[in-house]
C-alpha atoms as a printed R data frame, in Angstrom:
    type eleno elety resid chain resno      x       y       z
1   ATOM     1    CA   UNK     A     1 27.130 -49.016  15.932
2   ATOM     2    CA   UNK     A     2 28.309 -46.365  18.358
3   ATOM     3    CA   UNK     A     3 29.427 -44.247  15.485
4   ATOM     4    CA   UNK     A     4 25.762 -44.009  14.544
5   ATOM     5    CA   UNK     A     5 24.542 -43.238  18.016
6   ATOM     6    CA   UNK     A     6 26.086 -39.699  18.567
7   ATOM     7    CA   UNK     A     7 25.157 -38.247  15.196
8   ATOM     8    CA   UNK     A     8 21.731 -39.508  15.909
9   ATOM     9    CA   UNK     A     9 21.272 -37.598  18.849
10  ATOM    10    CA   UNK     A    10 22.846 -34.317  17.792
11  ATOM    11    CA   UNK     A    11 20.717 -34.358  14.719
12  ATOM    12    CA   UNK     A    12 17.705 -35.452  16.787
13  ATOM    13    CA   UNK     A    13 18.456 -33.062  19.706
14  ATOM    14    CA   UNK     A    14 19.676 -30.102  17.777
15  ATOM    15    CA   UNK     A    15 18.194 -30.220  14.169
16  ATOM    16    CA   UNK     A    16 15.000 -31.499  14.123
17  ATOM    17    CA   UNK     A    17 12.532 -28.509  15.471
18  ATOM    18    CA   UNK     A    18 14.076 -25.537  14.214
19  ATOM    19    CA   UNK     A    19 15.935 -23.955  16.947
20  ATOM    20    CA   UNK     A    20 19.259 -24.439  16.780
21  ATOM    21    CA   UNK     A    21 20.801 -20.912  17.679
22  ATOM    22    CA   UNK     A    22 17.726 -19.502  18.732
23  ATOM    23    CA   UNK     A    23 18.302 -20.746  22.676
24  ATOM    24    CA   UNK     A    24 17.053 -17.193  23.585
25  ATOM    25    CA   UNK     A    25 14.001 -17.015  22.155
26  ATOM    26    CA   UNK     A    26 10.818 -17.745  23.551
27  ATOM    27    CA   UNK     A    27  8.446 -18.976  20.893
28  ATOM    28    CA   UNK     A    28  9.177 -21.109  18.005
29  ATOM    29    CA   UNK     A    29 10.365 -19.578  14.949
30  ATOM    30    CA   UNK     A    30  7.230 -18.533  12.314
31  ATOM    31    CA   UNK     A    31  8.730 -17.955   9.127
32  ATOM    32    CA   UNK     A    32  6.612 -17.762   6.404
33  ATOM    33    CA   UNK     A    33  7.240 -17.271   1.958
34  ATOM    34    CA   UNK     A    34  6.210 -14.368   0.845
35  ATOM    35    CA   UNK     A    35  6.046 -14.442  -2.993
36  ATOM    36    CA   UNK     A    36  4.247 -11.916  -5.675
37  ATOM    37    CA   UNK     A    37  5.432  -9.775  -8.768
38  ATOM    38    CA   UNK     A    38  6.047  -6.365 -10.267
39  ATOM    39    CA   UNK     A    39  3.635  -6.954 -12.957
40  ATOM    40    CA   UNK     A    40  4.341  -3.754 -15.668
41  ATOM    41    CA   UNK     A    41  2.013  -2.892 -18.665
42  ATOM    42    CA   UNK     A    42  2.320  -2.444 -22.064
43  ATOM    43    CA   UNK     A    43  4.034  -4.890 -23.051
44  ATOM    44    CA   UNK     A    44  5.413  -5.887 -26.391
45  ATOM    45    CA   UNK     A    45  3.062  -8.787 -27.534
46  ATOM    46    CA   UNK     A    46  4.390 -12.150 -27.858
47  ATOM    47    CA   UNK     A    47  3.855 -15.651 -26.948
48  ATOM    48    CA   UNK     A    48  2.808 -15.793 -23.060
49  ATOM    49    CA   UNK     A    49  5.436 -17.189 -21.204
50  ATOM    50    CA   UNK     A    50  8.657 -15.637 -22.726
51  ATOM    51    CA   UNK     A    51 11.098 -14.132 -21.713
52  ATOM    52    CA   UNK     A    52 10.563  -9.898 -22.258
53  ATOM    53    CA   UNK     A    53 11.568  -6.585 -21.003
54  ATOM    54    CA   UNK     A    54  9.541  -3.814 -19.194
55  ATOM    55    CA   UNK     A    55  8.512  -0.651 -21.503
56  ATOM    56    CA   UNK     A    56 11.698   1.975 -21.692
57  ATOM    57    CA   UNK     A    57  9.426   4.286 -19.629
58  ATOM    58    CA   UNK     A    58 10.099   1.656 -16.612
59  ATOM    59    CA   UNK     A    59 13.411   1.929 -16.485
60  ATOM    60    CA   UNK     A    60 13.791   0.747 -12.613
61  ATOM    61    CA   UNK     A    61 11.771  -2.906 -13.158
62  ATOM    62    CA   UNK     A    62 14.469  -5.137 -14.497
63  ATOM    63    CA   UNK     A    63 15.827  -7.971 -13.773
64  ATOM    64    CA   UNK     A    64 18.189  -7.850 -10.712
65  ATOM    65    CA   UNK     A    65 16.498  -4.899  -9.051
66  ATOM    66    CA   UNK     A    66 16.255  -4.856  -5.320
67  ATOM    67    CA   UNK     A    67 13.091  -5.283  -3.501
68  ATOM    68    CA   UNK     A    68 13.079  -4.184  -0.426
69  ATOM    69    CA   UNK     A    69 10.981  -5.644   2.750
70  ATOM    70    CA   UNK     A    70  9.787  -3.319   5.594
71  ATOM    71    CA   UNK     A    71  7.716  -3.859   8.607
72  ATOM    72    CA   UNK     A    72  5.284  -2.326  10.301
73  ATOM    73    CA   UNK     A    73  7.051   0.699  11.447
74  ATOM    74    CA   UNK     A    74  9.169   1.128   8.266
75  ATOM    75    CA   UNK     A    75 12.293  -0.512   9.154
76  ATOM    76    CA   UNK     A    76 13.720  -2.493   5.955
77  ATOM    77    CA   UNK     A    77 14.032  -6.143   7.432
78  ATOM    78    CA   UNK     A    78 14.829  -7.878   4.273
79  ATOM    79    CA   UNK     A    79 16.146  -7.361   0.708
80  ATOM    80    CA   UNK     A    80 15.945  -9.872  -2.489
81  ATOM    81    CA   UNK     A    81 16.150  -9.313  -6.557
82  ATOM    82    CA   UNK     A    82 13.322  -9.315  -9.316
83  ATOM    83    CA   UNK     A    83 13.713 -12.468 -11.439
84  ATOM    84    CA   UNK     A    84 13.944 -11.682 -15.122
85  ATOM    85    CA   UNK     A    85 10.121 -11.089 -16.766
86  ATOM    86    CA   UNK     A    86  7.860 -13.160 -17.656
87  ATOM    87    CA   UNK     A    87  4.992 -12.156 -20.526
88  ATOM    88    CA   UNK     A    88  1.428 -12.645 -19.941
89  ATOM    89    CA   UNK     A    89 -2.125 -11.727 -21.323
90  ATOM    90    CA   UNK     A    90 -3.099  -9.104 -19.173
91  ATOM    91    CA   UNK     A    91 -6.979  -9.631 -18.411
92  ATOM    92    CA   UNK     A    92 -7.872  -6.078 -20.015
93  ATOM    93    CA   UNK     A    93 -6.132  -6.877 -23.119
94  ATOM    94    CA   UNK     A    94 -2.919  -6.601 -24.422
95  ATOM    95    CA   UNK     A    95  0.514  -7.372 -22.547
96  ATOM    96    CA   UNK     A    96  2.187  -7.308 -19.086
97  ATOM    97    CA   UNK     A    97  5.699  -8.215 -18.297
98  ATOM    98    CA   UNK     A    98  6.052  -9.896 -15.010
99  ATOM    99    CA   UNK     A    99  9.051  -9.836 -12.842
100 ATOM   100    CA   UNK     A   100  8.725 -12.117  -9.800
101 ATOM   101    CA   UNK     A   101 10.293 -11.665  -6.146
102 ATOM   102    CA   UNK     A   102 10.518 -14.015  -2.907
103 ATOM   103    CA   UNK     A   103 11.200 -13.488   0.599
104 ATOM   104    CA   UNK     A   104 11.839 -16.852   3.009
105 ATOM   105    CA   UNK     A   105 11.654 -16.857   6.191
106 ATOM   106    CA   UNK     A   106  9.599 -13.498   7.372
107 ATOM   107    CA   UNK     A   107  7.777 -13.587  10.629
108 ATOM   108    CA   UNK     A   108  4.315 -14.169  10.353
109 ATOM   109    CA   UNK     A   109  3.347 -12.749  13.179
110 ATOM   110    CA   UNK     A   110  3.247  -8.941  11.607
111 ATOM   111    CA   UNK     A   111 -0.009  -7.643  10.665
112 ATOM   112    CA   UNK     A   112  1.301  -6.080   7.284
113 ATOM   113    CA   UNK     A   113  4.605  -5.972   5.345
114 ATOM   114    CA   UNK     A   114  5.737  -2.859   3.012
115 ATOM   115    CA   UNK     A   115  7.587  -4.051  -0.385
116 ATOM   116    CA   UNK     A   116  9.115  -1.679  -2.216
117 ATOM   117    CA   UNK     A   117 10.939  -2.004  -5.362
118 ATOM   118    CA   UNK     A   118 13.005   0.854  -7.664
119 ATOM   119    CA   UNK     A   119 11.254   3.593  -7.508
120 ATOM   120    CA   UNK     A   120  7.868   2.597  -7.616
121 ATOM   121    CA   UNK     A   121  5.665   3.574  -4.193
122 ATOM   122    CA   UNK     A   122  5.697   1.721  -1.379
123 ATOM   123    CA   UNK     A   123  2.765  -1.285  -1.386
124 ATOM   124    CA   UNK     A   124  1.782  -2.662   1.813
125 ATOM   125    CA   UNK     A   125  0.258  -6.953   1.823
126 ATOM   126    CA   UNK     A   126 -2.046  -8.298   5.028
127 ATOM   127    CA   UNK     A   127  0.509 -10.730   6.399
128 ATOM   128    CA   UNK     A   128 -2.568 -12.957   6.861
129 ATOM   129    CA   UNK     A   129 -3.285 -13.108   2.749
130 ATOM   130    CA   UNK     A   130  0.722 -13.795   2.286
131 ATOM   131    CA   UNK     A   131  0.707 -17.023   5.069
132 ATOM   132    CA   UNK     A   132 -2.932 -18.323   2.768
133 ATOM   133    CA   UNK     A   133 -0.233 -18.228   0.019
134 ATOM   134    CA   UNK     A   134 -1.197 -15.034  -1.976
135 ATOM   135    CA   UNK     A   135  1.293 -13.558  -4.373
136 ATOM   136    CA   UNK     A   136  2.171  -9.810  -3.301
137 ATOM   137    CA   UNK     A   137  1.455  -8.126  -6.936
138 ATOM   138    CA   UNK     A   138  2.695  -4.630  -7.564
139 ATOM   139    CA   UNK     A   139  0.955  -3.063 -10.461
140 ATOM   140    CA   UNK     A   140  2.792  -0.733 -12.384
141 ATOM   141    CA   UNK     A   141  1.672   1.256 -15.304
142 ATOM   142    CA   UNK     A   142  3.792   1.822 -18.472
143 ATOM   143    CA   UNK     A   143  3.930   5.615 -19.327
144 ATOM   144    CA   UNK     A   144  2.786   6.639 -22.361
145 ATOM   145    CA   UNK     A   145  5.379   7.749 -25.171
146 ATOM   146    CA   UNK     A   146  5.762  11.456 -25.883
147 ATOM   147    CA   UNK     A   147  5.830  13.213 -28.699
148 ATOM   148    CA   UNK     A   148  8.507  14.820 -30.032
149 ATOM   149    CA   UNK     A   149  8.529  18.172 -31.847
């Protein structure tokens, strides 16, 4: 019975509110999920739901890519990779490819947070919309091929 006791109380005492190794802070931790996508047209068609790849001309959306976190002031606070793509009916016709990203953990007290991913622009969420569970989408536009003479 004893041998129950003690590991009862450490988990009780130590584990159960979420501070363990935070003995230094003042308020309790506020993590929240943020979640979204790089969502790229054009497309190949296909069946929704698929596996696909972004357009050559979006060469910097694939699967593995960093995304970058940044807060307020610019400061990258947290890094993650784009999952492979997804297809889906884009509501203006024809295709996107969809490659989805998550970040655990991020404070929600911030106001906004910056993702950036390849070399795509900088897009900055309302921390507010990310802790009602709105996905972070980054819209990117498929170049059109060029000729060649």
């Amino acid at each position: 019975m004893r041998r129950l006791v003690v590991p009862l109380v450490m988990v009780l005492s130590l584990g159960g509110c979420g501070w363990v190794g935070r003995h230094d802070d003042t308020s309790k931790p506020d993590g929240i999920l943020l979640h979204g996508y790089v969502s790229v047209a054009g497309a190949a068609a296909g069946s929704t739901g698929s596996a696909c790849l972004a357009p050559t001309s979006v060469p910097d959306i694939v699967e593995g890519a960093t995304v970058r976190a940044a807060d307020d002031a610019g400061h990258v606070i947290a890094a993650t990779q784009l999952s492979g793509g997804v297809l889906a009916q884009a509501a203006a016709g024809g295709y996107t490819c969809n490659f989805a990203f998550e970040f655990r953990n991020l404070s929600g007290s911030r106001a906004t947070y910056t993702i950036m991913v390849g070399d795509r622009p900088a897009t900055t969420f309302q921390t507010k919309a990310m802790r009602e569970g709105t996905p972070a989408i980054i819209e990117v536009a498929a170049a059109a091929p060029t000729a060649s003479s």
